[in-house]
Coordinates of C-alpha atoms in Angstrom, one line a residue:
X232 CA 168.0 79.7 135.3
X233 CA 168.3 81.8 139.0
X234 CA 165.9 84.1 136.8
X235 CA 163.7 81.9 135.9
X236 CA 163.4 80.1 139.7
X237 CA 162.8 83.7 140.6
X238 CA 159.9 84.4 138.7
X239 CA 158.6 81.0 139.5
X240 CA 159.1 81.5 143.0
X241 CA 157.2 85.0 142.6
X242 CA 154.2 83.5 141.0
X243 CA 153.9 80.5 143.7
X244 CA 154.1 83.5 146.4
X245 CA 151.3 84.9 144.2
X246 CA 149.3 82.2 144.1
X247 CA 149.5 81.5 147.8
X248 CA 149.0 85.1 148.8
X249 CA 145.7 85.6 146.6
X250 CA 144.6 81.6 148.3
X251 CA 144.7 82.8 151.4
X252 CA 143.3 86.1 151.1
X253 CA 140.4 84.3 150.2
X254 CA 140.2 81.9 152.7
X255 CA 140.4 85.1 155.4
X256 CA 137.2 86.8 153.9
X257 CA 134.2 85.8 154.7
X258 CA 131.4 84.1 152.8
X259 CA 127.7 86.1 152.9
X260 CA 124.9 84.9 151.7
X261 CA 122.2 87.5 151.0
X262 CA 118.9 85.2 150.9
X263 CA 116.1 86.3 149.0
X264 CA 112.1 85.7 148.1
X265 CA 110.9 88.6 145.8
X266 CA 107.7 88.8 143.6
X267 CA 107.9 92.4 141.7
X268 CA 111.7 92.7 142.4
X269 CA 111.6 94.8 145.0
X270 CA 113.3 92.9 147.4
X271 CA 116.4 92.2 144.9
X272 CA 116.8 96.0 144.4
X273 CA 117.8 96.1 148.1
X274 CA 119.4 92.5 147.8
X275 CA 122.1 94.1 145.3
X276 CA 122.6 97.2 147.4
X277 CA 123.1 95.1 150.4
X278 CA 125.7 92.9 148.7
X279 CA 127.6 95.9 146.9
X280 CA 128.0 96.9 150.9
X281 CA 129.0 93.3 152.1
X282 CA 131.6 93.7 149.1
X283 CA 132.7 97.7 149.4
X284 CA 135.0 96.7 152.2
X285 CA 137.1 94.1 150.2
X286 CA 136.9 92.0 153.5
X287 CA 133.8 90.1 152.2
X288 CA 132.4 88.1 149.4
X289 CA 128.4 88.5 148.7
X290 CA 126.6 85.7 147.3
X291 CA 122.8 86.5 146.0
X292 CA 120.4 83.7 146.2
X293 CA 116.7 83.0 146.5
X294 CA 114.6 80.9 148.4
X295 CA 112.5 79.6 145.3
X296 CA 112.3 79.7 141.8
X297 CA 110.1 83.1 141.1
X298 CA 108.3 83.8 137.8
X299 CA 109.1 87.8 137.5
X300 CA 111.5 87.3 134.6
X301 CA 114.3 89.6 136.5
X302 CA 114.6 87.3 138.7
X303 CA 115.2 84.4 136.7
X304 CA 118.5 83.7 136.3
X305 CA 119.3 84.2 140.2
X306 CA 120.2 80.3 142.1
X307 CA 118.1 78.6 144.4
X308 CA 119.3 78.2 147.8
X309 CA 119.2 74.8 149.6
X310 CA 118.8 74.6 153.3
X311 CA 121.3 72.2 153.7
X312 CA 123.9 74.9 152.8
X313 CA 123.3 77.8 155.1
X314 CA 125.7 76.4 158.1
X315 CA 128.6 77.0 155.2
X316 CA 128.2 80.4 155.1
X317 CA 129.9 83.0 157.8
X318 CA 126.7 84.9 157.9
X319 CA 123.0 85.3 156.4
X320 CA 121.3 88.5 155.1
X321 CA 117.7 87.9 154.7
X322 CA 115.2 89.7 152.5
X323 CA 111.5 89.1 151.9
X324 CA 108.3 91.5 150.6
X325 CA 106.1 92.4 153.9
X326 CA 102.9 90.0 153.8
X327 CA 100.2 90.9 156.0
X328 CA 102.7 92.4 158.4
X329 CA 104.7 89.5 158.4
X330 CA 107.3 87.6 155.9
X331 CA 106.4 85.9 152.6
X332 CA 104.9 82.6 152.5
X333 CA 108.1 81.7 150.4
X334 CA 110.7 82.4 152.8
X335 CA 108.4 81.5 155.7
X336 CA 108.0 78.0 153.9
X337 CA 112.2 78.0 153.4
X338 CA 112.8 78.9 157.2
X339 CA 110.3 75.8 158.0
X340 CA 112.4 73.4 156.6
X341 CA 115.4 74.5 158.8
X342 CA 114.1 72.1 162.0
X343 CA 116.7 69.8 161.1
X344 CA 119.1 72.9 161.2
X345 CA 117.8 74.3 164.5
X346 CA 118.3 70.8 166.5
X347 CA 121.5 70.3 165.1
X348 CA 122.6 73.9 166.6
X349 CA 123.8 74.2 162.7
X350 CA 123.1 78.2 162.9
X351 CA 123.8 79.1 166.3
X352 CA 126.5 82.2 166.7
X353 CA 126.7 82.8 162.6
X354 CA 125.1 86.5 162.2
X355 CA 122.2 87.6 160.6
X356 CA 120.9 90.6 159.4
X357 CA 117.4 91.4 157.9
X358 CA 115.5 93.8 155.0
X359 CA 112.0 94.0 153.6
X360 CA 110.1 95.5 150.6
X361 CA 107.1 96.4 152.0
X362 CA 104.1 97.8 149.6
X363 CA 102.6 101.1 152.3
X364 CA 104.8 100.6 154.9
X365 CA 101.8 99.5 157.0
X366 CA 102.9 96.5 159.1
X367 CA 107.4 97.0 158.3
X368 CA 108.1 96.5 162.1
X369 CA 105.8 93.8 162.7
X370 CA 107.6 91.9 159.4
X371 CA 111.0 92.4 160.5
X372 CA 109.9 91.5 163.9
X373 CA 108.9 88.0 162.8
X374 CA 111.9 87.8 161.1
X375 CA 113.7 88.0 163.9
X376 CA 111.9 85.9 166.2
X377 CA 112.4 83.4 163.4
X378 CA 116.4 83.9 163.4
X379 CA 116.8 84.2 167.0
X380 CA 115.3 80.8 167.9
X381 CA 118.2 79.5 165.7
X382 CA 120.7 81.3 168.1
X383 CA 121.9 83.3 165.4
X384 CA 123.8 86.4 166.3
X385 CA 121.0 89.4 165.2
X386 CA 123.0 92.5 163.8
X387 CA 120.3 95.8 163.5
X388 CA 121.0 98.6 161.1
X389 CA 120.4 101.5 164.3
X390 CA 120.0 104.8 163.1
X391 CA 123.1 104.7 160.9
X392 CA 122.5 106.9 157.8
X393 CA 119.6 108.2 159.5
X394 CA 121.0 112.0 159.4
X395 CA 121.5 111.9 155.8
X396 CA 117.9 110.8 154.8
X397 CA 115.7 113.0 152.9
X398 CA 113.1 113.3 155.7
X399 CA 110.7 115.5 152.9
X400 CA 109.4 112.2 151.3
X401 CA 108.7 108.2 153.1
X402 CA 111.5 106.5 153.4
X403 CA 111.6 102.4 154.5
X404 CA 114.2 103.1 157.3
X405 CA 113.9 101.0 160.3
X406 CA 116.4 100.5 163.3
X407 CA 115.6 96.7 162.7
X408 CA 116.6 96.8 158.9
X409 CA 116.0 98.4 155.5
X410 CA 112.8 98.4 154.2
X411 CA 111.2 99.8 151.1
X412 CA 107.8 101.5 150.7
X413 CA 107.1 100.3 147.0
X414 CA 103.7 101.0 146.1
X415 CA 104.3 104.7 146.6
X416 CA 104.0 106.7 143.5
X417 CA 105.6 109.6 142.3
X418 CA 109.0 108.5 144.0
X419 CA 111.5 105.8 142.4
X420 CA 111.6 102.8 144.9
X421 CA 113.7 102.3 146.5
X422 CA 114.3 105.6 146.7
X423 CA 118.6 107.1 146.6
X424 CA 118.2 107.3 150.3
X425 CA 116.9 103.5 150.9
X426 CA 119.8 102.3 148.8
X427 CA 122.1 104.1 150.9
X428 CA 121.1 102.8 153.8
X429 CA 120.6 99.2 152.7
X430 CA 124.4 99.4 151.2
X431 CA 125.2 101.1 154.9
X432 CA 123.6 97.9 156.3
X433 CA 125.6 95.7 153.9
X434 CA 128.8 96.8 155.0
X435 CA 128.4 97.0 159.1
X436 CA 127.1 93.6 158.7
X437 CA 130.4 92.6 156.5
X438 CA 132.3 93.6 159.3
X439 CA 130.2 91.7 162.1
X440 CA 130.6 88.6 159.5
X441 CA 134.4 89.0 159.7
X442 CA 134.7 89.4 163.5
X443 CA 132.8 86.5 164.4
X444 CA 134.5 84.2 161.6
X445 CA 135.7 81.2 163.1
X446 CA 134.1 81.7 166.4
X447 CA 131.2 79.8 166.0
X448 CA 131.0 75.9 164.3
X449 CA 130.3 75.1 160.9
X450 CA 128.4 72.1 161.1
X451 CA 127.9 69.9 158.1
X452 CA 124.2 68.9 159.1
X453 CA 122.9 65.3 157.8
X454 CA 120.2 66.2 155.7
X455 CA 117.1 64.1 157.3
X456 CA 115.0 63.2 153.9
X457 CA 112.0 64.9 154.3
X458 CA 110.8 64.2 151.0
X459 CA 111.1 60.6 151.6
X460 CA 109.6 60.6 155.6
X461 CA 107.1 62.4 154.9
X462 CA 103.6 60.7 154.4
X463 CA 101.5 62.1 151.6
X464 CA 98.4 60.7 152.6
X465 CA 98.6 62.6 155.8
X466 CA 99.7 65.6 154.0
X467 CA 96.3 65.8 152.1
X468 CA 95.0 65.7 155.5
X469 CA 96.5 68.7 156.8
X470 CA 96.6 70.6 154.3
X471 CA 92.7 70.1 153.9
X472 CA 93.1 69.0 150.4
X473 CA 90.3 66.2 149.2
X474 CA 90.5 64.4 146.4
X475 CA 87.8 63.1 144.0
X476 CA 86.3 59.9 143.4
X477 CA 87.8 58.8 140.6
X478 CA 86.1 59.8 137.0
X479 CA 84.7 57.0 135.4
X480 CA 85.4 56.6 131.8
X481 CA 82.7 57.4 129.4
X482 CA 84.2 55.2 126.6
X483 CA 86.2 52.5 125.5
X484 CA 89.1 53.0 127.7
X485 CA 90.7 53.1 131.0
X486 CA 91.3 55.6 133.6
X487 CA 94.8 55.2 133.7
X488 CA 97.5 52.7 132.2
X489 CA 100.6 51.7 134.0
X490 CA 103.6 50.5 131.8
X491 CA 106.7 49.2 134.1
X492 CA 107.1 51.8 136.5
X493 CA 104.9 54.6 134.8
X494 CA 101.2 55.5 135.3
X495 CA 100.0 57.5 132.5
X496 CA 96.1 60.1 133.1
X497 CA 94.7 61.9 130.9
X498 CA 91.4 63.9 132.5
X499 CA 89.2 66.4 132.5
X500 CA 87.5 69.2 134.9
X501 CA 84.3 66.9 135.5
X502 CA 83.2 67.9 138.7
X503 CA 80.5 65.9 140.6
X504 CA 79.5 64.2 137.0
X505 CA 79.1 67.8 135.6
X506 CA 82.1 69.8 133.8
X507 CA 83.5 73.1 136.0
X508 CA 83.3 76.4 134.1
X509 CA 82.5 74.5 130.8
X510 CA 83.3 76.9 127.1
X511 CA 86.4 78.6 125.7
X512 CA 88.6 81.2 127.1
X513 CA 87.3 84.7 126.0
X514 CA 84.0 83.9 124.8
X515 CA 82.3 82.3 127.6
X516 CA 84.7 81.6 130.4
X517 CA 87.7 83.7 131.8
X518 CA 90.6 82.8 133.3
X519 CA 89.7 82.6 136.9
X520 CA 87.1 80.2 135.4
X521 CA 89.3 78.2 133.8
X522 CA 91.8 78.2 136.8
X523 CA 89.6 77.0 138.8
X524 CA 88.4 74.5 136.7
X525 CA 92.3 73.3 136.0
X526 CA 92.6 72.6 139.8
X527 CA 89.7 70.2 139.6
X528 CA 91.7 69.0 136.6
X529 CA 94.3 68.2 138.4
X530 CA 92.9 66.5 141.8
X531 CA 91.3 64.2 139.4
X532 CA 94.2 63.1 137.9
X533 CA 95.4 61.9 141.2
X534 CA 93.0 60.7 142.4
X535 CA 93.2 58.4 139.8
X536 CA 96.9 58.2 140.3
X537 CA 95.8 57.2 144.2
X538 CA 93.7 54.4 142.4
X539 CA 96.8 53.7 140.5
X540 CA 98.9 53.2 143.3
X541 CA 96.8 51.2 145.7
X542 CA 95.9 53.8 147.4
X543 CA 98.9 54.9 149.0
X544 CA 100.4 58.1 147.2
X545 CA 103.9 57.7 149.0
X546 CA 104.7 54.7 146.1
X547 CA 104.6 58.1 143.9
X548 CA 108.4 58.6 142.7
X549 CA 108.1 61.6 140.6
X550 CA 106.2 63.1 138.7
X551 CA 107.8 62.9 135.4
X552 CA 105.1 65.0 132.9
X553 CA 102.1 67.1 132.7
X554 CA 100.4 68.4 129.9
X555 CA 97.8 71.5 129.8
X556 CA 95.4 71.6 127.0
X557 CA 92.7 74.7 127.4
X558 CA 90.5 75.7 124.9
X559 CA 90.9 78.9 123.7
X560 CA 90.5 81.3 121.0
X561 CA 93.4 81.5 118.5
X562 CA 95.5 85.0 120.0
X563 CA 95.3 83.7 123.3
X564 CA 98.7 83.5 124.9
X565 CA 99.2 82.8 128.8
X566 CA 98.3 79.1 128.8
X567 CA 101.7 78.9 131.3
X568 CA 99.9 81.1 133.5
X569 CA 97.1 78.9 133.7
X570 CA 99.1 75.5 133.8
X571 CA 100.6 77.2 136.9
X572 CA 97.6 75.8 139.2
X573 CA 97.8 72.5 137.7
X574 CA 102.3 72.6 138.8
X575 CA 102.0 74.7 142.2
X576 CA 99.4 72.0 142.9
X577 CA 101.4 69.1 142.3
X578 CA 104.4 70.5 144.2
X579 CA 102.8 71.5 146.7
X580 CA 101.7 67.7 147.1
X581 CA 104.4 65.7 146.4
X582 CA 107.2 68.7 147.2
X583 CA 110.4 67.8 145.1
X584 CA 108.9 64.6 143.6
X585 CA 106.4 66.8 141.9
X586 CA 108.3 69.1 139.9
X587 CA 108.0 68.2 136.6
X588 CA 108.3 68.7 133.1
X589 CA 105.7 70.2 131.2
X590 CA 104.1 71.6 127.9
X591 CA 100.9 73.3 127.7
X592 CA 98.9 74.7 124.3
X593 CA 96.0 75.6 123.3
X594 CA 93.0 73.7 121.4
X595 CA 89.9 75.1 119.0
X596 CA 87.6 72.9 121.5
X597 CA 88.0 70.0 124.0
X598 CA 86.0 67.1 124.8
X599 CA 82.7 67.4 126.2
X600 CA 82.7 71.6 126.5
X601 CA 85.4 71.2 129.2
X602 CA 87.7 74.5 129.3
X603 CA 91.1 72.6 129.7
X604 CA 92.4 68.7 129.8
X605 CA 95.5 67.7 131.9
X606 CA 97.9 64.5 130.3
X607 CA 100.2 63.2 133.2
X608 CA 102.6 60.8 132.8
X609 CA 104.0 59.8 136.7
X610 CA 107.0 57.1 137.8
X611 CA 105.7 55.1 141.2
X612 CA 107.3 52.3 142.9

């Protein structure tokens, strides 16, 4: 019996130790927007650092859903959750000289973050892919800017590492973070020496995160709804986007048909009473034609969904289906790519409400020479 209270006394003591040894490391998340993968590649470096020390625990998540397949399976990161965290690395491809339009569309919805103080005193560290290296220090400079009107505690890589770099070849090595020169041939990117330095980065950065745990306020922010205060109508407004006048039927039927709660379109890319791009996919349209012509699609169907709603797109609940048809020849296989337009489009709009489901195929022709037809199916108040 004493043996047994022994060994049950051992695993309790076990159990507690491994507890708390988790509770005393601290929680990193390395936020990510990548197109070509680029950006992960450093990402995983920079966690394996965070981790090397055994002090930290690296979590790897993006700022949106991407469509390079790698990148797939990685989670979405919410706003609402970066105040949980004990510290931030951020990562983004250089645009322009200047971060992504994804993760500069992520760090715009942090205003309810930034006058909450939600961020200020957590650390935050930065890394880019750039494509030349034309326009790195101007990128991570906006990223800092960004970060440091949250209050957040900036942590730089220096010149750590720098003596071991091969200095024969470009390297992405910046005192204000890791970069990576991707578009350079003839060299694997990142290169042996930009991994280093990104896991060098990784784990100073780990131990910034662990001195400063606990000295700064978690605070669980109120989420304000944007989806729900924002107003749609004005949002066409500034985002210069006009809608249509609504398509007039050309037979025996209606524009739309509401059923309870659900509107249900079905149009085409008539543009100004003529179809956009009309013919098939590969014979006498391509698909810059016919992506074009399936973002006319697409503002027609709500602007009949504006009709269908009195008017006032806010009533719009969610958008529940969409539908691409396109009219191409039979070994034709990106429709998704083109349906893209038609989604982006309707997110872009209606933000979280818009995201949908969807199925898109192909046709042998489509009604009146048009090169694709959009079926929505949308839940309003």
């Amino acid at each position: 019996m004493k043996k047994l209270s022994t060994v049950f006394v051992l695993i309790l003591l076990l159990k507690i130790t491994t507890v708390m040894a988790q509770e005393n490391k601290a929680r990193i998340l390395v936020l990510i927007h990548s197109d070509n993968g680029g950006t992960y590649e450093l990402a995983k470096e920079i966690a394996s650092g965070i981790e090397s020390g055994k002090n930290a625990t690296a979590i790897i998540k993006q700022v949106k859903e991407a469509q390079n397949p790698k990148l797939k399976n990685i989670p979405i990161a919410s706003v609402d959750e970066l105040p949980s965290y004990d510290g931030i690395a951020f990562g983004s491809p250089v645009y322009f000289g200047n971060i992504s339009t994804g993760m500069s569309e992520f760090l715009s919805k942090t205003v309810n973050l930034w006058t909450n103080h939600a961020l200020e005193g957590m650390p935050a560290t930065v890394f880019m892919s750039a494509g030349s290296g034309a326009g790195k220090e101007l990128a991570l400079n906006a990223f800092w800017n960004s970060l440091a009107v949250h209050g957040m505690v900036l942590v730089s890589n220096g010149i750590r590492g720098n003596e071991t770099v091969n200095k024969s070849i470009p390297q992405g090595n910046t005192v204000l973070g890791i970069t990576s020169m991707a578009s350079l041939k003839d060299v694997e990117r990142p290169t042996k020496d930009e991994r280093g330095l990104a896991e060098l980065q990784g784990r100073n950065f780990a131990k910034t995160a662990l001195t400063l745990k606990g000295t700064f306020t978690k605070k669980q922010v109120i989420a304000a709804n944007s989806e729900q205060s924002r107003d749609i109508n004005e949002l066409l407004k500034q985002k210069n986007i006009i809608l249509p006048q609504v398509p007039q039927p050309a037979g025996n039927y209606k524009p739309y048909v509401r059923s309870g709660n659900l509107v249900f379109i079905n149009q085409v890319a008539l543009k100004d009473g003529k179809i956009l791009n009309p013919g098939k996919l590969g014979v006498n349209v391509n698909e810059n034609h016919v992506k074009e012509a399936t973002k006319v699609t697409m503002l027609n169907v709500i602007a009949v969904l504006k009709e269908a709603v009195g008017g006032d797109l806010n009533k719009v609940k969610q958008c529940v289906q969409l539908t691409g048809i396109f009219n191409t020849k039979d070994d034709y296989t990106q429709h998704a790519d083109l349906m893209n337009v038609a989604s982006d489009l309707t997110v872009d709009i209606f933000g979280e409400k818009g995201k949908h489901a969807r199925a898109t195929l192909g046709a042998s022709s489509i009604p009146v020479n048009s090169p694709v037809e959009i079926q929505a199916v949308f839940e309003v108040e």
